[in-house]
Short mmCIF file of C-alpha atoms in Angstrom, two decimals:
data_model
loop_
_atom_site.label_atom_id
_atom_site.label_comp_id
_atom_site.label_asym_id
_atom_site.label_seq_id
_atom_site.Cartn_x
_atom_site.Cartn_y
_atom_site.Cartn_z
CA MET A 1 0.06 0.03 0.12
CA PRO A 2 1.15 3.62 -0.68
CA TRP A 3 2.16 5.93 1.87
CA ILE A 4 -0.27 9.03 1.60
CA ASP A 5 0.60 12.56 2.89
CA ALA A 6 -2.44 13.21 5.38
CA CYS A 7 -1.76 16.66 6.81
CA ALA A 8 0.80 18.61 8.58
CA LEU A 9 1.56 17.29 12.16
CA VAL A 10 0.55 20.88 13.49
CA ASP A 11 -2.81 20.28 11.95
CA ILE A 12 -3.70 18.02 14.51
CA GLU A 13 -3.69 19.01 18.15
CA GLU A 14 -2.25 16.78 20.67
CA GLU A 15 -4.89 14.25 21.99
CA ASP A 16 -7.09 15.07 18.92
CA LEU A 17 -7.87 13.72 15.57
CA VAL A 18 -8.69 14.62 11.99
CA ARG A 19 -10.73 13.08 9.22
CA LEU A 20 -9.01 11.85 5.98
CA ASP A 21 -11.06 10.99 2.97
CA HIS A 22 -9.18 8.95 0.38
CA GLU A 23 -10.18 6.90 -2.75
CA GLY A 24 -13.81 6.71 -1.51
CA ARG A 25 -13.03 5.53 2.06
CA THR A 26 -12.86 7.63 5.22
CA TYR A 27 -10.19 7.26 7.99
CA ALA A 28 -9.37 8.96 11.28
CA VAL A 29 -5.68 10.31 11.96
CA TYR A 30 -4.77 10.68 15.58
CA ARG A 31 -1.92 12.60 17.07
CA ILE A 32 -1.60 11.45 20.81
CA SER A 33 1.41 13.66 21.75
CA GLY A 34 4.68 15.02 19.97
CA GLU A 35 5.07 12.73 16.94
CA GLU A 36 2.92 9.81 18.40
CA VAL A 37 0.53 9.37 15.53
CA TYR A 38 -2.03 6.51 14.57
CA CYS A 39 -4.57 5.79 11.74
CA THR A 40 -7.92 3.87 11.91
CA ASP A 41 -10.91 3.49 9.89
CA GLY A 42 -12.99 6.39 10.24
CA LEU A 43 -16.52 4.94 11.13
CA CYS A 44 -17.45 3.52 14.35
CA THR A 45 -18.05 -0.17 13.96
CA HIS A 46 -21.20 0.02 15.89
CA GLU A 47 -23.41 2.39 13.88
CA LYS A 48 -20.95 3.84 11.24
CA VAL A 49 -20.82 7.22 12.95
CA HIS A 50 -17.73 9.19 11.82
CA LEU A 51 -15.19 9.25 14.73
CA ALA A 52 -13.82 12.50 13.80
CA ASP A 53 -16.15 14.36 16.10
CA GLY A 54 -15.25 11.98 18.92
CA LEU A 55 -12.92 12.50 21.96
CA VAL A 56 -9.44 11.30 22.39
CA ILE A 57 -8.43 10.52 25.90
CA ASP A 58 -5.13 8.92 26.42
CA HIS A 59 -5.01 6.35 23.59
CA THR A 60 -8.71 5.95 23.41
CA ILE A 61 -11.18 7.26 20.77
CA GLU A 62 -14.66 7.59 21.90
CA CYS A 63 -17.41 7.48 19.46
CA PRO A 64 -19.29 11.02 19.50
CA LYS A 65 -22.77 9.25 19.33
CA HIS A 66 -22.85 6.16 21.77
CA ASN A 67 -19.64 6.34 23.71
CA GLY A 68 -18.31 3.06 22.11
CA GLN A 69 -14.59 3.19 22.75
CA PHE A 70 -11.55 1.86 20.71
CA ASP A 71 -7.79 1.78 21.46
CA VAL A 72 -6.34 3.76 18.56
CA ARG A 73 -3.14 1.51 18.78
CA THR A 74 -4.65 -1.66 18.03
CA GLY A 75 -8.34 -0.76 17.00
CA ALA A 76 -9.57 -3.00 19.82
CA ALA A 77 -13.26 -2.39 20.93
CA ILE A 78 -12.84 -1.53 24.51
CA ARG A 79 -16.49 -0.30 25.49
CA SER A 80 -19.82 -1.33 24.16
CA PRO A 81 -21.82 -0.64 22.19
CA ALA A 82 -18.62 -0.93 20.03
CA CYS A 83 -17.89 -4.66 19.73
CA GLU A 84 -15.97 -5.20 16.62
CA ALA A 85 -12.29 -3.64 16.22
CA LEU A 86 -11.43 -1.01 13.86
CA SER A 87 -8.90 -1.67 11.20
CA THR A 88 -5.72 0.10 11.77
CA TYR A 89 -3.09 1.44 9.42
CA PRO A 90 0.65 2.43 9.74
CA ALA A 91 1.30 6.13 10.36
CA ARG A 92 4.33 8.03 10.85
CA VAL A 93 5.67 11.67 10.78
CA VAL A 94 8.20 12.59 8.19
CA ASP A 95 9.51 16.41 8.03
CA GLY A 96 6.41 17.56 9.98
CA ARG A 97 3.90 15.77 7.75
CA VAL A 98 1.71 12.90 8.79
CA HIS A 99 1.99 10.09 6.49
CA VAL A 100 -0.49 7.05 6.62
CA GLU A 101 -0.37 3.74 4.67
CA ILE A 102 -3.68 3.11 3.37
CA PRO A 103 -5.29 1.34 0.37
CA MET B 1 -65.05 11.18 26.11
CA ASP B 2 -65.76 7.52 26.01
CA PRO B 3 -62.82 6.10 28.42
CA VAL B 4 -62.73 2.71 26.69
CA ARG B 5 -61.84 4.68 23.46
CA LEU B 6 -58.84 5.97 25.17
CA ILE B 7 -57.54 2.43 25.66
CA THR B 8 -58.78 0.61 22.52
CA PHE B 9 -58.28 3.30 20.01
CA PRO B 10 -56.13 1.37 17.54
CA MET B 11 -52.75 2.50 17.01
CA GLU B 12 -52.17 3.91 13.59
CA ARG B 13 -48.62 2.74 13.33
CA ASP B 14 -46.74 -0.35 14.64
CA TYR B 15 -44.19 0.81 17.18
CA SER B 16 -42.50 -2.56 17.46
CA LEU B 17 -38.92 -2.99 16.23
CA THR B 18 -39.86 -6.04 14.07
CA GLY B 19 -42.99 -5.06 12.55
CA PRO B 20 -43.47 -3.47 8.92
CA GLU B 21 -42.44 0.02 10.27
CA ARG B 22 -38.85 -1.37 10.45
CA GLN B 23 -38.60 -2.11 6.83
CA ASN B 24 -40.32 1.29 6.06
CA ALA B 25 -37.82 3.09 8.20
CA PHE B 26 -34.97 1.29 6.01
CA ASP B 27 -36.82 2.14 2.80
CA LYS B 28 -37.28 5.63 3.64
CA GLY B 29 -33.30 6.11 4.51
CA LEU B 30 -34.46 6.97 8.08
CA ALA B 31 -32.54 4.16 9.97
CA GLY B 32 -28.90 4.87 10.78
CA ALA B 33 -29.21 8.24 8.94
CA GLU B 34 -26.93 11.14 9.34
CA TRP B 35 -28.75 14.07 11.39
CA TYR B 36 -28.70 17.85 11.21
CA ARG B 37 -26.40 19.41 14.03
CA THR B 38 -25.96 22.87 14.71
CA PRO B 39 -22.16 23.24 13.80
CA VAL B 40 -19.81 23.88 16.73
CA ASP B 41 -16.06 24.66 16.31
CA ARG B 42 -13.94 21.72 17.21
CA LYS B 43 -12.00 23.48 19.98
CA VAL B 44 -15.11 24.61 21.60
CA LEU B 45 -16.73 21.08 21.23
CA LYS B 46 -13.45 19.45 22.75
CA SER B 47 -13.70 21.76 25.85
CA LEU B 48 -17.28 21.12 26.26
CA MET B 49 -16.71 17.22 26.02
CA LYS B 50 -13.92 17.45 28.52
CA ARG B 51 -14.54 14.91 31.28
CA THR B 52 -13.99 15.44 34.99
CA ASP B 53 -15.01 13.55 37.98
CA TRP B 54 -15.88 16.40 40.36
CA PRO B 55 -19.28 17.50 39.44
CA ALA B 56 -20.75 13.94 39.39
CA THR B 57 -19.14 12.97 42.59
CA ARG B 58 -20.77 15.94 44.29
CA ASP B 59 -24.09 15.16 42.59
CA ILE B 60 -24.09 11.38 43.42
CA ALA B 61 -23.10 12.07 46.87
CA ILE B 62 -25.80 14.38 47.47
CA TRP B 63 -28.25 11.86 45.80
CA VAL B 64 -26.99 9.05 48.08
CA ALA B 65 -27.03 11.21 51.14
CA VAL B 66 -30.84 12.13 50.53
CA LEU B 67 -31.54 8.55 49.75
CA VAL B 68 -29.79 7.47 53.20
CA GLY B 69 -31.43 10.30 55.07
CA SER B 70 -34.86 9.96 53.79
CA GLY B 71 -34.79 6.34 53.77
CA ALA B 72 -33.62 6.29 57.52
CA GLY B 73 -36.42 8.66 58.46
CA GLY B 74 -38.96 6.62 56.79
CA ILE B 75 -37.71 3.55 58.65
CA LEU B 76 -37.49 5.08 61.94
CA LEU B 77 -41.29 6.83 61.63
CA TRP B 78 -42.69 3.57 59.92
CA GLY B 79 -46.26 3.25 61.33
CA SER B 80 -46.66 6.86 61.73
CA TRP B 81 -48.09 9.42 59.26
CA TRP B 82 -44.85 11.26 59.79
CA ALA B 83 -43.09 8.67 57.56
CA LEU B 84 -45.00 9.99 54.62
CA PRO B 85 -42.87 12.99 53.83
CA PHE B 86 -39.71 10.79 54.22
CA PHE B 87 -41.11 8.25 51.77
CA PHE B 88 -42.25 11.14 49.40
CA VAL B 89 -38.47 12.30 49.29
CA TYR B 90 -37.10 8.83 49.15
CA GLY B 91 -39.27 7.78 46.41
CA VAL B 92 -38.47 10.64 44.11
CA PHE B 93 -34.75 10.35 44.51
CA TYR B 94 -35.01 6.41 44.28
CA ALA B 95 -36.82 6.61 41.09
CA SER B 96 -37.08 10.00 39.38
CA ALA B 97 -33.41 11.00 40.18
CA ALA B 98 -32.19 7.65 39.49
CA ASP B 99 -33.26 7.76 35.95
CA SER B 100 -31.08 10.73 35.04
CA ARG B 101 -28.06 9.15 36.90
CA TRP B 102 -28.72 5.95 35.10
CA HIS B 103 -28.81 7.89 31.79
CA GLU B 104 -25.73 9.97 32.30
CA CYS B 105 -23.70 7.13 33.56
CA GLY B 106 -24.98 4.99 30.76
CA HIS B 107 -23.67 7.45 28.25
CA GLY B 108 -20.34 7.38 30.15
CA THR B 109 -20.13 11.13 30.44
CA ALA B 110 -20.87 11.89 34.10
CA PHE B 111 -17.43 10.70 35.43
CA LYS B 112 -14.18 10.76 33.77
CA THR B 113 -13.42 7.63 35.54
CA ARG B 114 -14.96 4.68 33.77
CA TRP B 115 -15.76 2.15 36.68
CA LYS B 116 -17.59 5.02 38.54
CA ASN B 117 -19.84 5.44 35.45
CA ASP B 118 -20.52 1.76 35.46
CA ALA B 119 -20.90 1.37 39.01
CA VAL B 120 -23.59 3.81 39.25
CA TYR B 121 -25.33 2.97 35.97
CA GLU B 122 -25.52 -0.82 37.27
CA LEU B 123 -27.04 0.48 40.59
CA ALA B 124 -29.59 2.96 39.01
CA SER B 125 -30.58 0.10 36.53
CA PHE B 126 -31.42 -2.26 39.33
CA LEU B 127 -33.38 0.70 41.08
CA LEU B 128 -35.38 1.23 38.03
CA MET B 129 -36.16 -2.41 37.32
CA ARG B 130 -34.02 -2.18 33.94
CA ASN B 131 -31.79 -4.77 32.46
CA SER B 132 -28.58 -2.82 32.34
CA VAL B 133 -27.47 -4.77 29.04
CA VAL B 134 -30.76 -4.38 27.35
CA TRP B 135 -31.25 -0.75 28.27
CA ARG B 136 -27.64 0.01 27.11
CA TRP B 137 -28.35 -1.14 23.74
CA SER B 138 -32.18 0.37 23.70
CA HIS B 139 -30.56 3.63 24.67
CA ALA B 140 -27.95 3.55 22.06
CA ARG B 141 -30.55 2.81 19.40
CA HIS B 142 -32.66 5.73 20.75
CA HIS B 143 -29.66 7.95 19.81
CA THR B 144 -29.23 6.55 16.49
CA ASP B 145 -32.90 6.52 15.41
CA THR B 146 -34.59 8.96 17.82
CA ILE B 147 -38.37 8.91 17.35
CA ILE B 148 -37.97 7.04 14.13
CA VAL B 149 -41.01 4.44 14.29
CA GLY B 150 -39.88 0.94 13.98
CA ARG B 151 -36.50 1.57 15.05
CA ASP B 152 -36.62 3.50 18.33
CA PRO B 153 -37.45 1.41 21.15
CA GLU B 154 -37.96 4.28 23.81
CA ILE B 155 -40.92 6.21 22.17
CA ALA B 156 -43.03 7.06 25.16
CA GLY B 157 -45.57 9.16 23.24
CA MET B 158 -46.95 6.80 20.62
CA ARG B 159 -49.83 7.98 18.53
CA PRO B 160 -52.66 8.13 19.25
CA PRO B 161 -51.45 8.44 22.93
CA GLN B 162 -52.66 5.78 25.37
CA LEU B 163 -53.57 8.35 27.88
CA ILE B 164 -54.82 5.95 30.70
CA VAL B 165 -51.70 4.04 30.55
CA LEU B 166 -49.54 7.45 30.68
CA CYS B 167 -51.49 8.47 33.78
CA LEU B 168 -51.39 4.93 35.57
CA ASN B 169 -47.61 5.02 34.94
CA LEU B 170 -47.29 8.07 37.12
CA PHE B 171 -47.25 5.53 39.71
CA GLY B 172 -45.70 2.70 37.78
CA ILE B 173 -48.95 0.69 37.67
CA VAL B 174 -48.53 -0.67 34.24
CA ALA B 175 -44.76 0.04 33.89
CA VAL B 176 -43.48 -1.86 37.10
CA PRO B 177 -45.39 -5.33 36.23
CA GLN B 178 -44.04 -4.90 32.69
CA SER B 179 -40.39 -4.30 33.82
CA LEU B 180 -40.55 -7.18 36.21
CA ALA B 181 -42.08 -9.43 33.58
CA ALA B 182 -39.21 -8.33 31.32
CA LEU B 183 -36.52 -9.19 33.82
CA ALA B 184 -38.07 -12.32 34.64
CA ARG B 185 -38.20 -13.21 30.80
CA ASN B 186 -34.55 -12.45 30.77
CA ALA B 187 -33.84 -14.43 33.83
CA ALA B 188 -35.61 -17.48 32.22
CA GLY B 189 -33.11 -17.09 29.35
CA ILE B 190 -35.59 -15.56 26.88
CA LEU B 191 -34.98 -12.31 24.85
CA PRO B 192 -38.12 -11.29 23.06
CA PRO B 193 -37.80 -10.29 19.39
CA ASP B 194 -37.56 -6.62 20.09
CA GLU B 195 -34.72 -7.22 22.53
CA ALA B 196 -32.93 -9.63 20.15
CA ASP B 197 -33.11 -7.05 17.46
CA LEU B 198 -31.18 -4.69 19.58
CA ILE B 199 -28.65 -6.82 21.33
CA PRO B 200 -25.78 -8.56 19.53
CA GLU B 201 -25.33 -12.11 20.04
CA SER B 202 -22.09 -11.73 22.17
CA GLU B 203 -23.93 -9.51 24.71
CA ARG B 204 -27.07 -11.84 25.35
CA ASP B 205 -25.55 -14.17 27.94
CA ASN B 206 -24.83 -10.94 30.06
CA ALA B 207 -28.39 -9.68 29.59
CA ILE B 208 -29.58 -12.90 31.03
CA ARG B 209 -27.26 -12.97 33.89
CA VAL B 210 -28.25 -9.43 34.80
CA GLY B 211 -31.89 -10.40 34.67
CA ARG B 212 -31.37 -13.41 37.02
CA ILE B 213 -29.34 -10.98 39.54
CA HIS B 214 -32.11 -8.45 39.50
CA ILE B 215 -34.94 -10.96 39.91
CA ALA B 216 -33.07 -12.95 42.64
CA ILE B 217 -32.71 -9.67 44.84
CA TYR B 218 -36.48 -8.63 44.24
CA VAL B 219 -37.68 -12.34 45.33
CA LEU B 220 -35.41 -11.96 48.30
CA VAL B 221 -36.80 -8.58 49.25
CA ALA B 222 -40.24 -9.90 48.78
CA LEU B 223 -39.58 -12.97 50.95
CA VAL B 224 -38.14 -10.74 53.70
CA SER B 225 -41.33 -8.80 53.60
CA LEU B 226 -43.42 -11.93 53.79
CA TRP B 227 -41.42 -13.20 56.57
CA SER B 228 -41.42 -10.07 58.68
CA TRP B 229 -45.14 -9.49 57.54
CA SER B 230 -44.18 -6.03 56.78
CA LEU B 231 -44.29 -3.75 53.77
CA LEU B 232 -41.30 -1.78 54.95
CA PRO B 233 -38.63 -3.90 53.07
CA LEU B 234 -40.52 -3.24 49.75
CA MET B 235 -41.11 0.22 50.72
CA ILE B 236 -37.24 0.66 50.71
CA ILE B 237 -36.46 -1.64 47.71
CA GLY B 238 -38.64 -2.08 44.87
CA LEU B 239 -42.12 -0.12 45.59
CA PRO B 240 -40.33 3.45 45.33
CA ARG B 241 -39.99 2.49 41.38
CA ALA B 242 -43.68 2.94 41.61
CA TYR B 243 -44.41 5.71 43.98
CA GLY B 244 -41.51 7.64 43.37
CA ILE B 245 -41.29 7.83 39.37
CA TRP B 246 -44.02 10.59 38.67
CA LEU B 247 -41.77 13.38 38.88
CA LEU B 248 -39.58 11.67 36.08
CA LEU B 249 -42.65 11.43 33.84
CA VAL B 250 -43.53 15.22 34.58
CA MET B 251 -40.00 16.40 33.63
CA GLY B 252 -39.22 13.53 30.98
CA LEU B 253 -42.21 12.97 28.92
CA PRO B 254 -41.92 16.56 27.32
CA GLN B 255 -38.40 15.47 25.91
CA HIS B 256 -40.47 14.46 22.60
CA LEU B 257 -44.01 14.17 23.38
CA GLY B 258 -46.19 15.71 20.81
CA LEU B 259 -43.48 16.56 18.38
CA ALA B 260 -42.64 14.94 14.91
CA GLU B 261 -41.96 11.43 14.20
CA ASP B 262 -39.62 10.14 11.46
CA VAL B 263 -37.54 13.41 10.90
CA LEU B 264 -33.99 13.71 10.95
CA ASP B 265 -33.52 16.89 13.02
CA TYR B 266 -33.60 17.04 16.66
CA ARG B 267 -34.73 20.67 16.66
CA ILE B 268 -38.13 19.36 15.22
CA ASN B 269 -38.52 16.13 17.46
CA SER B 270 -37.10 17.03 20.68
CA ARG B 271 -37.81 19.92 23.28
CA THR B 272 -35.70 21.91 25.50
CA VAL B 273 -37.57 23.12 28.58
CA LEU B 274 -36.06 25.55 30.99
CA MET B 275 -36.35 24.35 34.87
CA ASN B 276 -35.33 25.55 38.09
CA PRO B 277 -32.07 24.55 39.84
CA ILE B 278 -33.67 21.85 42.10
CA LEU B 279 -35.41 20.06 39.21
CA ARG B 280 -32.21 20.44 36.98
CA PHE B 281 -30.19 18.82 39.80
CA ILE B 282 -32.96 15.97 40.03
CA TYR B 283 -32.78 15.53 36.20
CA LEU B 284 -29.15 16.31 35.85
CA ASN B 285 -29.87 18.92 33.08
CA MET B 286 -31.68 16.65 30.70
CA ASN B 287 -34.08 19.54 30.15
CA TYR B 288 -31.70 20.59 27.57
CA HIS B 289 -32.87 17.94 25.50
CA ILE B 290 -32.13 19.28 21.89
CA GLU B 291 -28.58 19.84 22.95
CA HIS B 292 -28.01 16.60 24.40
CA HIS B 293 -29.26 14.72 21.33
CA MET B 294 -27.12 16.81 18.93
CA TYR B 295 -23.92 16.18 21.21
CA PRO B 296 -24.65 13.30 23.48
CA MET B 297 -21.11 13.16 24.76
CA VAL B 298 -21.15 16.50 26.18
CA PRO B 299 -21.41 15.92 29.99
CA TYR B 300 -24.64 16.98 31.76
CA HIS B 301 -22.83 19.78 33.58
CA ALA B 302 -21.72 21.26 30.45
CA LEU B 303 -25.08 21.27 28.63
CA PRO B 304 -25.92 24.96 29.86
CA LYS B 305 -22.68 26.13 28.05
CA LEU B 306 -23.57 24.05 25.01
CA ARG B 307 -26.90 25.60 24.94
CA GLU B 308 -25.31 28.96 24.77
CA VAL B 309 -23.24 27.93 21.75
CA VAL B 310 -26.07 26.54 19.62
CA LYS B 311 -29.14 28.42 20.94
CA HIS B 312 -29.25 30.73 17.94
CA ASP B 313 -30.03 27.80 15.72
CA LEU B 314 -32.62 26.08 17.95
CA PRO B 315 -36.19 26.83 18.56
CA ALA B 316 -37.17 28.99 21.72
CA PRO B 317 -37.22 26.70 24.62
CA ASN B 318 -40.30 26.32 26.79
CA PRO B 319 -39.85 28.65 29.63
CA SER B 320 -41.17 26.14 32.25
CA LEU B 321 -42.59 22.74 32.75
CA TRP B 322 -45.96 24.45 32.86
CA ASN B 323 -45.49 25.93 29.81
CA ALA B 324 -44.42 22.77 28.07
CA TRP B 325 -47.37 20.75 29.48
CA SER B 326 -49.82 23.52 28.15
CA GLU B 327 -48.83 22.84 24.68
CA ILE B 328 -48.49 19.21 25.04
CA ILE B 329 -51.90 18.35 26.69
CA PRO B 330 -54.11 19.93 23.92
CA CYS B 331 -51.77 18.15 21.30
CA VAL B 332 -52.17 14.76 22.68
CA LEU B 333 -56.00 15.16 23.27
CA ARG B 334 -56.17 16.16 19.46
CA GLN B 335 -53.98 13.25 18.31
CA LEU B 336 -56.63 10.86 19.87
CA ARG B 337 -58.82 12.12 16.99
CA ASP B 338 -55.99 12.80 14.56
CA PRO B 339 -52.91 10.74 15.04
CA ARG B 340 -51.11 12.60 12.37
CA HIS B 341 -51.19 15.90 14.27
CA PHE B 342 -47.97 17.04 15.90
CA ILE B 343 -46.31 20.43 17.10
CA ARG B 344 -43.84 21.95 14.59
CA PRO B 345 -41.48 24.10 16.46
CA GLN B 346 -40.59 27.47 14.94
CA LEU B 347 -36.95 27.73 14.07
CA PRO B 348 -35.32 30.99 14.48
CA GLU B 349 -34.78 33.25 11.40
CA GLY B 350 -31.39 32.26 9.87
CA ALA B 351 -31.29 28.84 11.48
CA GLY B 352 -29.48 26.09 9.78
CA VAL B 353 -31.33 24.59 6.81
CA TRP B 354 -32.78 21.11 7.42
CA GLU B 355 -31.31 19.02 4.69
CA PRO B 356 -31.26 15.58 5.90
CA VAL B 357 -28.64 13.16 4.48
CA ARG B 358 -30.66 9.95 4.40
CA SER B 359 -28.99 6.66 5.04
CA ASN B 360 -28.50 3.97 2.56
CA GLN B 361 -28.42 1.08 5.05
CA THR B 362 -30.55 -1.85 4.58
CA ALA B 363 -32.47 -3.85 6.94
#
């Protein structure tokens, strides 16, 4: 899979995320602190609500509608009503830009 | 008016989750659709969603203190009329105030610490005779498909309204036996079709386990009551769900009653009612109901601030409960004759345009 230039690192606040739409799919790109970044599918596995409006607490993303929670490092669902894991994708910072490896 | 008609007037629509309205909701793109929300700046929203333990710790502590104090007064004065005011307070805090604590902790927003949310949620679920697993999924669906017929399991104001049932439920007369029966079914390992529609396979054993725990405790309390030949144990555990729920209905039914069904805009199907600080404490600010539905992850204590951010885009709130019921009662009476009637709130000039993005989900 190719590495995609998602955004500048400074475009994402620490403990926050942004939405990334690419090739008809939608993703969530997270910045936890410094250059620690992650990427997951953008839609909650429970009801397909976009996670971009959710809250990042430590390494957890909380769905903005139902409080389903996922670990952004592994995609694991850690609080119902989220039961299925999110897909995760490699992410890195290169020269102040966030790159993600997505299909 | 013929009172029988109030009960037997046929429902125009099937409000079950497995009837024909379910497919209609999918066909119309109303299930799992995108809803209108007043835009809020991301930084502002993040600050509003920020979690903290303090307000809920304070409010839960006061709630528990009132329960213990009024319950102790009721026990000490049992047998005299002086016990009545204590049980009046105890019942309201046991049932009506428990509902809002159940609600906030179910959303996981009351406390920052997860186990505190879960502990209060389980306790309040028990007090309210709700299976905590079933109702977690039920309430999630309510937020996905708010007042979408055939999808939302929490539509209290069906049309035409069952007025006698609504009135009887001010004291749980219909709802308590229904709730106990639902728990007993779960305890027997049965999940009816509407519950099975909500709960994924992986959660069903948990639902059955919770049903068994609740029923076991209620049976134990009933046996203690029989053994001691006193109503007092049931006055402390169980019956308050009946005699103390009236205030919740007075505060909570206006959330959606008399408003539109099958719309994708909370401004049209939900109602914000201004209330005094005592009611807002009991109700944990759920009177800001449009705001809550638009941004359900904003904790209850931040809802007044959220209201200030979005109010330019919302209908004028009802200034009091009295005012809300003054518009609801004529509406539901008219719905007895004309179930299609509803109140259409007036959006302010310049309000965001309601352009619903309908879902393409299939049943």
